[in-house]
Structures are given as structure tokens and as C-alpha cells.
XYZ file of C-alpha atoms in Angstrom:
704
model
C 11.017 -11.898 284.287
C 8.330 -9.202 284.223
C 5.270 -9.117 286.429
C 1.902 -8.809 284.674
C 1.372 -5.039 284.045
C -1.598 -2.974 285.078
C -2.674 0.373 283.640
C -4.843 1.407 286.589
C -3.700 4.564 288.354
C -4.206 3.258 291.912
C -2.748 -0.203 291.406
C -0.332 -1.615 293.963
C 3.389 -1.906 293.342
C 3.036 -5.611 292.597
C 0.556 -4.850 289.807
C 2.821 -2.406 287.982
C 5.229 -3.495 285.290
C 8.852 -3.755 286.414
C 11.737 -4.645 284.182
C 14.190 -7.367 285.005
C 16.846 -4.704 285.609
C 14.669 -2.974 288.211
C 13.924 -6.228 290.039
C 17.596 -7.173 290.138
C 18.468 -3.685 291.396
C 15.998 -4.075 294.281
C 17.664 -7.334 295.274
C 21.196 -5.858 295.087
C 20.143 -2.903 297.283
C 18.765 -5.268 299.885
C 21.921 -7.409 299.730
C 24.118 -4.334 300.193
C 22.069 -3.186 303.227
C 22.184 -6.652 304.791
C 25.912 -6.257 305.529
C 25.758 -2.666 306.737
C 24.591 -0.849 309.848
C 21.052 -0.232 308.520
C 19.657 -3.583 309.638
C 16.171 -2.317 310.454
C 15.991 -0.734 307.013
C 17.079 -4.039 305.498
C 14.348 -5.951 307.343
C 11.642 -3.506 306.255
C 12.907 -3.541 302.648
C 13.019 -7.357 302.578
C 9.451 -7.611 303.844
C 8.209 -5.096 301.277
C 10.026 -6.840 298.439
C 8.406 -10.153 299.360
C 5.018 -8.550 299.972
C 4.975 -6.706 296.640
C 6.543 -9.652 294.773
C 9.516 -7.581 293.571
C 12.026 -10.434 293.716
C 12.888 -12.569 290.681
C 10.412 -15.434 290.193
C 11.122 -19.139 289.966
C 9.953 -21.454 287.191
C 9.307 -25.137 287.814
C 9.751 -27.903 285.281
C 6.198 -27.463 284.035
C 6.695 -23.727 283.401
C 4.655 -22.513 286.368
C 5.726 -19.272 288.083
C 6.406 -19.224 291.839
C 7.292 -16.354 294.171
C 10.443 -16.676 296.195
C 11.635 -15.556 299.602
C 14.698 -13.377 299.960
C 16.631 -16.207 301.635
C 15.961 -18.571 298.714
C 17.190 -16.005 296.211
C 20.227 -15.169 298.322
C 21.161 -18.839 298.560
C 20.908 -19.269 294.804
C 23.165 -16.202 294.189
C 25.841 -17.112 296.695
C 28.481 -16.131 294.143
C 27.563 -12.435 294.648
C 29.282 -10.521 297.410
C 27.412 -8.140 299.666
C 29.270 -5.190 298.117
C 28.488 -6.257 294.543
C 26.377 -3.138 293.913
C 29.121 -0.865 295.239
C 31.719 -2.442 292.972
C 29.432 -1.962 289.960
C 28.977 1.730 290.716
C 32.722 2.235 291.181
C 33.276 1.172 287.573
C 30.758 3.642 286.150
C 32.922 6.750 286.353
C 35.921 5.384 284.347
C 33.532 3.921 281.757
C 31.646 7.201 281.295
C 34.960 9.069 280.990
C 35.926 6.842 278.069
C 32.616 7.437 276.286
C 32.294 11.177 277.007
C 35.641 12.440 278.332
C 36.086 15.612 280.365
C 39.254 17.326 281.548
C 38.601 16.735 285.236
C 36.140 14.112 286.375
C 35.328 13.953 290.091
C 34.472 10.520 291.497
C 30.971 11.361 292.710
C 27.499 10.071 292.019
C 25.901 13.439 292.778
C 27.513 15.564 290.062
C 25.582 17.660 287.567
C 26.365 18.893 284.064
C 29.904 17.911 283.103
C 30.426 15.987 286.367
C 27.254 13.916 286.059
C 27.535 10.206 285.341
C 24.455 10.671 283.141
C 26.081 13.413 281.052
C 25.776 13.439 277.279
C 27.872 15.065 274.606
C 25.430 17.994 274.604
C 26.170 18.739 278.282
C 29.802 19.500 277.417
C 28.950 22.310 275.020
C 29.273 25.937 276.003
C 26.897 28.851 275.621
C 27.337 32.478 274.701
C 27.031 34.445 277.929
C 28.172 38.007 277.174
C 27.928 40.531 274.362
C 31.705 40.431 274.134
C 31.513 36.918 272.704
C 29.486 38.250 269.785
C 31.113 41.647 269.233
C 34.876 41.588 269.789
C 36.918 41.691 266.576
C 40.673 41.353 266.510
C 42.532 43.034 263.623
C 39.285 43.327 261.711
C 38.579 39.603 261.695
C 35.727 37.842 263.507
C 36.639 36.386 266.853
C 37.138 32.639 266.943
C 34.043 30.781 268.053
C 34.075 29.191 271.515
C 34.752 25.475 271.434
C 31.695 23.183 271.501
C 29.007 25.819 271.786
C 25.343 24.794 272.017
C 24.146 27.470 269.643
C 24.436 31.107 268.556
C 24.073 34.062 270.927
C 20.664 35.613 271.365
C 19.447 38.316 269.005
C 20.103 41.134 271.479
C 23.778 40.214 271.801
C 24.110 39.965 268.025
C 22.501 43.364 267.375
C 24.587 45.104 270.046
C 27.708 43.430 268.678
C 26.918 44.735 265.206
C 26.394 48.259 266.548
C 29.781 48.156 268.275
C 31.823 46.621 265.467
C 29.832 47.297 262.295
C 29.550 43.627 261.386
C 28.362 40.321 262.719
C 29.027 36.650 262.255
C 26.767 35.040 259.659
C 26.316 31.939 261.801
C 24.838 34.060 264.602
C 21.967 35.204 262.368
C 21.378 32.451 259.802
C 20.616 29.465 262.030
C 19.143 26.031 261.443
C 15.705 27.477 262.076
C 16.193 29.695 259.025
C 16.987 26.745 256.757
C 14.081 24.745 258.154
C 11.844 27.168 256.211
C 12.962 25.747 252.871
C 9.913 24.607 250.915
C 9.200 23.081 247.538
C 8.748 25.729 244.854
C 8.041 23.630 241.767
C 8.174 20.206 240.183
C 8.452 20.435 236.409
C 8.522 17.699 233.770
C 11.045 18.638 231.126
C 12.484 15.303 229.987
C 10.849 12.059 228.944
C 13.500 9.949 230.686
C 15.531 9.939 233.883
C 17.833 12.910 234.518
C 21.138 11.593 235.837
C 23.196 14.785 235.813
C 22.661 18.469 236.471
C 24.663 21.529 237.486
C 24.405 25.284 237.960
C 26.223 27.815 235.878
C 28.801 29.939 237.698
C 26.365 32.793 238.257
C 23.827 30.505 239.885
C 20.978 31.819 237.707
C 20.649 28.857 235.345
C 20.217 25.117 235.813
C 21.574 22.725 233.197
C 20.169 19.188 233.018
C 21.234 16.182 230.963
C 18.920 13.200 230.609
C 18.506 9.787 229.053
C 16.287 11.317 226.344
C 19.546 12.627 224.774
C 18.731 16.273 225.500
C 20.522 18.979 227.460
C 18.206 21.700 228.761
C 18.773 25.080 230.362
C 16.364 26.434 232.990
C 15.949 29.636 234.972
C 16.298 29.302 238.751
C 14.306 32.498 239.364
C 10.989 31.211 238.003
C 11.599 27.688 236.642
C 11.251 28.633 232.948
C 12.666 26.427 230.212
C 15.108 28.641 228.307
C 16.790 26.410 225.746
C 17.305 22.853 224.529
C 20.641 21.622 223.200
C 20.255 18.800 220.703
C 22.824 16.604 219.034
C 23.597 13.627 221.248
C 22.581 10.218 219.894
C 22.600 8.420 223.249
C 22.019 9.062 226.954
C 23.779 12.048 228.553
C 26.247 10.698 231.118
C 27.929 13.841 232.493
C 27.964 17.625 232.211
C 30.637 20.266 232.813
C 30.867 24.042 232.619
C 34.092 25.985 232.301
C 35.465 28.527 234.743
C 34.610 31.428 232.402
C 30.939 30.435 232.428
C 30.896 30.365 228.635
C 31.157 26.688 227.629
C 28.896 23.719 228.323
C 30.266 20.231 227.684
C 28.121 17.109 227.640
C 29.398 13.553 227.415
C 27.128 10.732 226.378
C 26.993 7.000 225.937
C 27.643 7.419 222.190
C 31.349 8.047 223.081
C 31.141 11.681 221.910
C 31.616 14.968 223.771
C 29.698 18.004 222.546
C 30.578 21.556 223.565
C 28.241 24.534 223.186
C 28.581 28.247 223.778
C 26.424 29.151 226.778
C 25.609 32.636 225.454
C 24.720 31.833 221.838
C 23.960 28.096 222.153
C 26.082 27.581 219.043
C 28.048 24.323 218.865
C 31.732 24.909 219.548
C 33.222 21.435 219.130
C 32.347 17.779 218.657
C 35.080 15.665 220.250
C 35.373 11.975 219.469
C 38.367 9.969 220.613
C 37.067 7.524 223.194
C 36.051 4.008 222.237
C 33.794 3.637 225.291
C 31.047 5.688 226.879
C 32.002 8.983 228.536
C 31.965 8.479 232.311
C 33.237 11.825 233.664
C 33.860 15.347 232.366
C 35.813 18.105 234.106
C 36.978 21.539 232.959
C 40.287 22.484 234.526
C 39.545 25.396 236.904
C 42.962 27.001 236.396
C 42.565 30.550 234.970
C 44.426 30.423 231.671
C 43.834 31.283 228.019
C 44.841 27.719 227.179
C 42.045 25.691 228.750
C 41.819 21.952 229.337
C 38.788 19.682 229.271
C 39.364 16.254 230.817
C 37.254 13.223 229.995
C 37.353 9.639 231.221
C 35.727 6.733 229.473
C 34.715 3.146 229.620
C 37.706 2.357 227.413
C 40.073 2.965 230.348
C 41.513 6.167 228.895
C 41.922 9.707 230.193
C 41.775 12.365 227.468
C 43.094 15.922 227.933
C 41.445 18.208 225.366
C 43.138 21.594 225.065
C 41.437 24.678 223.664
C 42.417 28.295 223.119
C 40.469 31.542 223.304
C 40.860 34.312 220.757
C 38.450 37.014 221.760
C 35.014 35.451 221.816
C 36.005 32.480 219.657
C 37.082 29.152 221.141
C 38.980 26.486 219.225
C 39.491 22.911 220.472
C 42.307 20.642 219.398
C 40.689 17.648 217.761
C 43.445 15.276 218.914
C 43.731 15.059 222.710
C 46.614 13.981 224.874
C 45.339 10.496 225.621
C 46.596 8.238 228.388
C 45.641 4.570 228.265
C 45.340 3.227 231.811
C 44.566 -0.414 231.133
C 46.865 -2.232 233.548
C 45.231 -5.635 233.309
C 42.716 -7.405 231.051
C 39.072 -7.159 231.996
C 37.041 -4.210 233.172
C 39.359 -1.196 233.021
C 36.610 1.427 233.042
C 37.530 4.774 234.568
C 34.581 6.006 236.592
C 35.220 9.291 238.410
C 37.531 12.306 238.333
C 38.043 15.440 240.409
C 40.254 18.511 240.028
C 42.021 20.267 242.871
C 40.825 23.766 243.674
C 43.653 25.413 241.750
C 43.428 23.043 238.807
C 46.992 21.734 238.947
C 46.117 18.211 240.110
C 43.598 15.678 238.840
C 42.567 12.534 240.742
C 40.943 9.639 238.875
C 39.364 6.410 240.139
C 38.254 3.357 238.207
C 36.988 -0.181 238.179
C 40.536 -1.593 238.296
C 40.839 -0.570 242.011
C 43.535 2.013 241.180
C 43.715 5.669 242.149
C 45.747 7.922 239.870
C 46.942 11.497 240.297
C 48.066 13.695 237.395
C 49.953 16.984 237.410
C 48.931 19.418 234.693
C 51.570 21.786 233.394
C 54.521 19.433 233.783
C 57.426 18.910 231.421
C 55.351 16.674 229.161
C 52.180 18.691 229.576
C 50.643 16.105 231.916
C 52.678 14.003 234.358
C 51.370 11.022 236.294
C 52.381 11.438 239.931
C 50.718 8.416 241.489
C 49.203 5.094 240.512
C 48.345 2.925 243.505
C 45.954 0.083 244.223
C 44.887 0.899 247.771
C 41.289 -0.312 247.436
C 40.152 -3.912 247.049
C 37.224 -3.113 244.775
C 36.178 -0.519 242.209
C 36.623 3.149 243.088
C 33.401 4.863 242.028
C 33.452 8.141 243.995
C 36.204 10.698 244.402
C 36.164 14.276 245.685
C 38.976 16.780 246.112
C 38.899 19.036 249.178
C 38.112 22.727 248.825
C 41.692 23.620 249.713
C 45.054 21.913 250.096
C 46.501 18.724 248.674
C 43.976 16.228 249.957
C 41.054 14.301 248.540
C 38.778 11.411 249.463
C 37.939 8.218 247.600
C 35.136 5.733 248.162
C 35.052 2.128 247.071
C 32.783 -0.884 246.982
C 35.167 -2.639 249.361
C 33.424 -0.853 252.254
C 36.153 1.704 252.935
C 36.917 5.303 252.114
C 40.397 6.812 252.072
C 41.536 10.323 252.927
C 44.590 11.076 250.785
C 46.967 13.866 251.845
C 50.367 14.935 250.580
C 52.873 15.072 253.434
C 56.665 15.076 253.283
C 56.709 14.333 249.550
C 54.491 11.274 249.949
C 50.792 10.566 249.566
C 49.497 9.147 252.843
C 46.147 7.547 253.639
C 43.689 7.450 256.491
C 41.316 4.491 256.220
C 37.638 5.042 257.029
C 35.970 1.695 257.640
C 32.186 1.707 257.221
C 31.883 -1.140 259.726
C 33.246 1.101 262.494
C 30.866 2.070 265.305
C 31.019 4.793 267.913
C 31.461 3.600 271.519
C 28.083 2.541 272.830
C 26.472 2.598 269.376
C 24.407 -0.431 268.465
C 25.223 -2.424 265.369
C 23.102 -2.017 262.294
C 19.774 -3.787 262.530
C 19.630 -4.442 258.825
C 21.714 -7.317 257.549
C 24.055 -6.023 254.827
C 26.234 -8.753 253.410
C 28.926 -6.399 252.142
C 29.231 -2.730 253.016
C 29.889 -0.436 250.058
C 30.619 3.279 249.933
C 28.204 4.979 247.551
C 29.502 8.581 247.728
C 32.111 10.731 249.467
C 32.218 14.472 250.121
C 33.649 17.277 252.259
C 32.075 20.032 254.291
C 32.727 23.588 253.114
C 35.701 24.040 255.491
C 37.216 20.572 254.951
C 36.946 19.759 258.647
C 34.870 16.646 257.985
C 34.673 13.927 255.371
C 31.176 12.648 254.607
C 30.378 9.168 253.336
C 27.185 7.346 252.416
C 27.005 3.574 252.196
C 24.595 0.832 251.217
C 23.376 0.467 254.803
C 21.513 3.769 254.116
C 23.632 5.749 256.596
C 25.495 9.043 256.396
C 28.740 9.002 258.362
C 30.650 12.090 259.444
C 34.411 11.670 259.962
C 37.072 13.983 261.316
C 39.237 14.741 258.273
C 42.463 14.998 260.317
C 42.199 12.026 262.675
C 39.746 9.837 260.754
C 37.601 9.485 263.880
C 33.912 8.722 263.383
C 31.860 11.675 264.674
C 28.270 10.755 263.754
C 26.286 7.999 262.090
C 23.092 9.580 260.760
C 20.130 7.501 259.620
C 16.967 8.519 257.851
C 17.112 7.251 254.283
C 15.134 4.175 253.313
C 17.342 3.410 250.306
C 20.884 4.143 249.206
C 21.944 7.792 248.861
C 24.233 8.744 245.979
C 24.323 12.535 246.435
C 26.253 14.462 249.122
C 26.334 18.240 248.792
C 27.898 20.576 251.338
C 26.357 23.986 251.868
C 28.557 26.596 250.137
C 28.604 28.934 253.160
C 27.547 26.981 256.263
C 30.116 24.308 257.232
C 27.624 22.572 259.516
C 25.022 21.958 256.784
C 25.009 19.246 254.124
C 22.223 17.496 252.294
C 21.917 13.982 250.952
C 19.556 12.709 248.249
C 18.785 9.073 247.604
C 16.926 6.539 245.551
C 14.179 6.548 248.170
C 13.082 9.927 246.808
C 14.104 11.791 249.948
C 16.333 14.795 250.596
C 17.688 15.313 254.112
C 19.364 18.552 255.194
C 21.668 17.617 258.082
C 23.429 19.566 260.793
C 26.605 17.491 260.994
C 27.821 19.282 264.118
C 24.758 18.416 266.181
C 24.019 15.210 264.263
C 20.367 16.061 263.561
C 17.977 16.646 260.665
C 17.181 20.271 259.839
C 14.652 19.583 257.060
C 13.557 16.676 254.882
C 11.536 16.314 251.683
C 9.811 13.393 249.971
C 9.565 13.402 246.179
C 5.981 12.179 246.026
C 4.484 12.063 242.526
C 0.714 11.912 242.322
C -0.425 8.593 240.905
C 3.142 7.257 240.546
C 4.416 6.827 244.103
C 7.756 8.574 244.396
C 10.672 9.380 242.132
C 14.270 8.510 242.989
C 16.628 11.474 243.143
C 19.640 11.011 240.864
C 21.366 14.383 241.252
C 20.953 17.566 243.296
C 22.893 20.761 243.978
C 22.853 23.840 246.213
C 22.667 27.189 244.483
C 25.903 29.172 244.917
C 24.192 31.462 247.440
C 23.008 28.454 249.470
C 19.334 29.463 249.645
C 17.889 27.025 247.096
C 18.241 23.398 246.038
C 17.604 21.920 242.601
C 17.180 18.167 242.152
C 16.450 15.787 239.280
C 14.748 12.432 239.479
C 14.004 9.179 237.693
C 10.782 10.482 236.110
C 12.312 13.418 234.245
C 11.350 16.024 236.844
C 13.288 19.104 237.861
C 12.384 19.916 241.481
C 13.310 23.288 242.991
C 13.302 24.035 246.720
C 13.921 27.449 248.214
C 13.219 30.047 250.881
C 10.665 32.785 250.323
C 7.777 33.191 247.929
C 7.017 30.824 245.070
C 4.529 33.072 243.260
C 6.667 33.229 240.109
C 6.800 29.445 239.893
C 3.007 29.164 240.098
C 2.711 31.054 236.805
C 4.772 28.449 234.936
C 3.200 25.220 233.559
C 4.238 21.924 235.125
C 5.110 20.405 231.731
C 7.696 22.301 229.706
C 8.829 21.071 226.294
C 9.690 22.728 223.007
C 7.981 21.413 219.921
C 11.407 20.820 218.328
C 12.880 18.807 221.213
C 12.451 15.355 219.728
C 12.500 16.071 216.007
C 14.914 13.914 213.983
C 18.385 15.192 213.134
C 20.695 14.751 210.162
C 24.323 13.862 210.978
C 27.427 14.195 208.866
C 30.674 12.250 209.083
C 31.987 14.616 211.786
C 28.848 14.138 213.916
C 27.568 17.656 213.295
C 23.806 17.875 213.138
C 21.041 19.660 211.262
C 17.339 19.659 211.903
C 15.845 17.224 209.403
C 12.682 19.219 208.716
C 14.194 22.678 208.265
C 17.735 21.672 207.179
C 19.055 24.233 209.669
C 21.459 24.079 212.563
C 19.393 23.801 215.771
C 20.762 27.031 217.250
C 19.772 29.029 214.104
C 16.170 27.883 214.062
C 13.353 30.282 215.006
C 12.300 30.392 218.647
C 10.308 27.215 219.291
C 6.792 26.907 220.658
C 6.129 25.735 224.183
C 4.148 22.478 224.361
C 3.127 19.907 226.961
C 4.077 16.231 227.101
C 1.501 15.334 224.445
C 2.812 17.957 222.014
C -0.136 20.312 222.438
C 0.919 23.992 222.369
C 0.152 26.335 225.233
C -1.889 29.556 224.905
C -0.133 32.763 223.762
C 0.430 34.060 227.307
C 2.648 31.009 227.947
C 4.404 31.274 224.576
C 5.823 34.601 225.733
C 7.906 32.636 228.246
C 10.088 31.400 225.372
C 13.245 33.531 224.877
C 12.791 35.518 221.667
C 8.992 35.616 221.824
C 8.522 38.024 224.728
C 7.559 40.990 222.482
C 5.665 39.095 219.810
C 2.030 39.841 219.047
C -0.604 37.322 220.065
C -1.306 36.291 216.465
C 2.377 35.392 216.094
C 2.188 33.189 219.190
C -0.478 30.849 217.810
C 1.289 27.937 216.089
C -0.070 26.073 213.103
C -0.988 22.556 214.301
C -1.634 19.711 211.874
C -2.207 15.994 212.218
C 0.780 13.890 211.209
C 0.705 10.418 209.684
C 0.260 8.842 213.106
C -2.734 10.990 213.922
C -0.788 13.004 216.484
C -0.699 16.822 216.617
C 2.397 18.383 215.080
C 3.455 22.025 215.333
C 4.792 23.710 212.208
C 7.576 26.256 212.407
C 5.859 28.750 210.085
C 2.502 29.220 208.375
C 1.839 27.685 204.997
C 0.365 31.017 203.894
C 3.693 32.706 204.459
C 5.477 30.110 202.359
C 3.268 30.956 199.426
C 3.720 34.681 200.007
C 7.442 35.455 200.166
C 8.971 38.923 199.902
C 8.230 39.106 196.139
C 5.847 42.027 196.612
C 8.128 43.916 198.972
C 10.764 46.467 197.937
C 14.387 45.394 197.698
C 15.532 47.980 200.235
C 14.113 45.890 203.123
C 17.513 44.790 204.363
C 16.977 44.680 208.125
C 14.679 41.827 209.078
C 14.720 40.836 212.761
C 17.864 39.045 213.886
C 17.536 35.462 215.180
C 16.950 35.743 218.927
C 19.078 32.633 219.502
C 22.064 34.091 217.650
C 22.237 37.760 218.536
C 21.809 38.834 221.275
C 22.542 35.768 223.431
C 19.368 33.873 224.424
C 20.231 33.802 228.122
C 20.577 37.564 228.191
C 17.598 39.949 227.796
C 16.505 39.454 224.164
C 16.134 42.364 221.782
C 12.657 43.518 220.777
C 11.875 42.435 217.194
C 11.803 45.533 214.991
C 9.084 45.092 212.398
C 9.169 47.081 209.115
C 6.729 49.915 208.660
C 4.617 48.338 205.891
C 1.260 47.052 207.181
C 1.344 44.050 204.877
C 4.820 43.146 206.123
C 3.638 43.341 209.729
C 1.144 40.565 209.016
C 3.879 38.190 207.935
C 5.032 35.586 210.402
C 8.159 36.485 212.349
C 9.163 32.851 212.039
C 9.249 33.119 208.255
C 11.366 36.248 208.363
C 13.918 34.537 210.589
C 13.855 31.492 208.308
C 14.453 33.605 205.213
C 17.347 35.468 206.832
C 19.015 32.237 207.890
C 18.707 30.791 204.376
C 20.201 33.889 202.802
C 23.148 33.770 205.206
């Protein structure tokens, strides 16, 4: 029971607040002294305890508080021996050794550092002490880092080490303090619905987003420009994939169709339809081969292996895939997730039927199923192959994750239970009826497996032993994104439905940087997908409000010159579809990739001034009068942008000589739109210069 506290500086000991533990400790000290040689000390201590009312109080039947004498308290606690305090202290050392073990623990209460009974895990870490630790290289390779170091060497040691050896360790220079400087560069609205999937191209210069507004868009990471829109899907985009050659973009949607485009020309390459359910996952096989494979899983419980061949710059897909039906029981047989091994020989698939399947590509039958096991008790909705070796991780709604590894011709498992706690760690304060794993991942060196669960925690596990290393909390809602830094094994970030991104140091178990996706007037937007750039210096994320958010290190001056709302006036125009699901723009009767460069508009469809129209690929060298679109009012009273001027329609090339055979080439056909576009070469006639460039492109396309 606590004594009434007092905040006055000169208050007596009896007026200060003392916890129950402190009061009991005073009593045990006095009891220990009562049986020893320090009798005078015991008498003085007993008198002071009674005088300052530092002994536990007594309550009567009416609830009144009464002070007690030492003898009364001692009589009540006759079950305690005089050496009770000594016996408690003797048990501290073995207990601390179990929590934070050391190689040699001396039984002393006076130790410091590693020998202290108050030591923490941080006290066991080492420090760089000499230049040799930062400079010595054996056989041209960096020296192995000391075990459990507190941090990098100082800058002087690093610089001297570089002068001696000609190189330095990246981790000694690029520290957590460097990554704490990441800031938000831009937040751009480019879709009218939530963006559930995004990825970077292999060069790291372009961001590709797929949203519920049925559009796939391509953005520049250097300044946040909108470069292109890929139209054709008739339902929400469910997944995206890019091939190892950085030339093909595949998008699966809820309309059960996969569309493939050429990344350089934006021309459609293939329309693949074989699934009878929505596309749930898309993966290009990373194996370097002229005969490529695109793998898709669907809500129909099937895995489809689409093969394609390259002949020069042309790519041809087989319209009939190798299809494997994995329905093992009636009911929900949806396949949810898939992941390729680093070399592309193995594919792991998880689904709603609790099964995990592993396929070998390149077998006798083309694709061989190596494993089909029901190790989980609920749906498997996250799967991730390690960066190297035959091992992967799966996460399930049954509250466990599994580390799969191939050993001695068998696939073995290590079970990671989300209900597990570290020694001394308190149980979760929030009542979660059933723990579920929301996402799994690996660090860049595969030393740790990372899991997020519906108790809003990130857990770090040793990938070899399965031991829980850290339980990291910070999110206010479930996190469904785990991304390891491509170069720093200690750094990962998580993004969740609470609109927050946390960059974690999983070695130290701390937060390096965090962001909140606050939208003015709308609260916050939930993050649905996010990725590191391949160089590891920037992060791109997409949210529930159709925003693309870019974070990075350095200056954001280029992003400030770009509008916050980026749409093309052709984004949501109706399409015509044939029996093979190929599309044409309804208004111009042209394939979308052959249309003239579009105009840049805001969310309401209003075009931007000419200086912003030059941001559109293909319009960089146009004159200002060619960058002013013709806007009319449609039947609904809304502004509508025309592709070319009515005056130009009434004034075709009838008055021009026949030898004009070189009108400007379509910027979206040649050269590629994502490469520096060619400058439009206008004819020499003054009257021809006044014609719209859009009409010239239109006329050329019609003649072709």
C-alpha cells in the first residue's frame, strides 16, 4: 500500500511516495540485520522505519489505515526466515544468465558491464577500438565484422582504413543516421481508386502502378512525372509483373484476363485468357532463357504456365498454357500467392485450401510438382522465397509461419508461432481472439525471417534456429507490406492500413524513421503496397485514395515543379473490344498505343497550361500553340478535351504537294516513349507548320 505522495522538495521521508516493493524491501533489510552482528544498526533502522511510517500498513474491517510496529509485522510474517532477502538475491544471478547469457558469469552483486546483474543485451555488444578493425582486408575481401558490435567505427578510423586499403565497408559510412534523413518528396493523385499493386522496373527509374480504376500507369522516379497509361483491362488490376529483360509488363485483373505490354513501345504483346477466376498472382520466371515463362494463379484453383519466345525484338506467347488444376476438395480452392526461387527453377504456391505446393520448371514434363503438403491449418496467403538457397517462408491465418528448407532430399519445416514471447516480455495488451500472419519476408542476407500479424506487431526470427529475436510495435493497424533494404541487411520497412511506414533496424530492434500518410481534409490513407528503389535510397508507396507517395534522400526541387494531380485526358475514355479482348479507343478507332500524345489534365478533366503539357512524352519540343487543347462541353455539361482541332479536320493535306512523305512519327511508337523522344521535324512550308501535330500523327496512323 502506498503512502500519500507529496511533491514538496523538503518533505520528510514519510511524505514521499514509496511503492509497495520499496516498503517490503525495507522490512526485509531490517529482518536480515536482526539476525546478524549489526544489532545497533538494526535498532536504529527499526526506529526510523516506524518513525517515517515505512512499514506496510494495516487495514481494519471498516477500511481505516493504521500504522504498525515492527514486532507486529514480524509476527504476522513468521513464515519468512531471517535470511529470506539473501536467498532471493542468490537466485538473481542464474535467472539473469538465462535471460541474457554470458560466457563466464561471476557470482557477485558488484559487477559492471557484462558481469552486472542489471546488464542488458546492449551491454554485451562490442565496439570498434582500433583502425585495424576498419582497415584490414584478407585476400581482397572485407574483414568479417566483430560479433555483436554497438555500431560502426568513427569517421577517422574509416578514412584511415580507406587510405590504407583503397576501400571501406559500406556499413561503416552509411549508418542509420543517414537513412533517418529520408523525407517525403511528393504525393500525387494519379488514379481515381485504390492502388493495390506497384513495382519498379529493373533499372529502378520507373514506377508501375495498377489500380481499381482498371488502369496501369508508368511514372518517373526522378521527378514524379506521369509517363504513360496502359488501358485495356475491364476490371480491377490485381497484380503486376515485369520480366527479367525489363521489356515486358504483365497485368492480371479481376476480369480473369492477363494483358502483356512492351515496356519500350507500350504496344500490346498478348492478351491471355484461360482462367475461370480472377487473377491472384503473376510472376515472370527469372531464369535467363530465350524461352520465357509467365506464371499465373487464379481464383479457379489453377496454376497456368504461359511460355513465350523471343525472336529479335518480337515476343510471341503461346495462347494455350500448361495448366495445372489444384482443386483437392470442394469449396474454396483459390490459389492466393506465388514466389519464384532466385534462379527461377522452383516455384512455391500457397492457397486457401491450406496446401503449399512446390513446382520444378524444366523437368521431364516441362513442369513437375515436387511437393504438395497441408502443413497449415488455415489459408496460406503470404509466401516469400529467400534471396539464395532452397528455402522459403509461408504465412497463414492459423497464427503460424513456416520456414521451409530442403535438407537431405526432404523439405523440412521450422514453425514460428506468433503467440511466442521472449523471456521477460509481457503479453500483448490488446485482446486478439485469433492471431493471424499477414505477411512474411526475409532480410537481404536471409539471416532473419520477418513476420507481421494482426496484433500489429513485426517479429524478427532467426532463420536457422527459428528463435524470436525482436517483437517490434508501432503500427496502429495491420501491416501487409514487408520490404527488406536491397543493400543493408539490418534495415526493413513495413507499411500498414494505419497509413504509416516504419523503417526498422532489426538488429537493434528500433525505429530509424516513420511517416504518416496524412491527407488534408480526408484523414489518412491506408498504404496497400510499397517498395524500395533498387539503390535503396528512395521508397515509393501507394494508398487507398489513389495516391503515389515518393520518399527519398536529398533535394525535392524537381518534384515541386510537377502538379499534384496527374491524369491524361484519354485515361477513362470508353474502349471497343473484339472477341479476343483486344481494344480500340472508341472515339478515334485507334489502338491506344498509336494515339497522339495525350494532354495532361487534373482530376476534373481541366487541362494544364502549356508549360505543364511539355511534361508529356512526345510533347517536349512542341510549340505553345500546339500545347493548347480544344475543350468543349459534352452532353453532361462537363469539359472534354479533343484530340485535334476541328479546323484541321476541315483542312486536310489537299492543298499540300504529294511529295510530303515524312510527317512526324508517333512518339509512342518510335522511338520508345520511355527513352528520350525524338524532336518532331516539321515540313518547311509555313502553312504546314500551322497545322496541328496531332492531326499529322492521326493521318499517318490512318494511312498505315
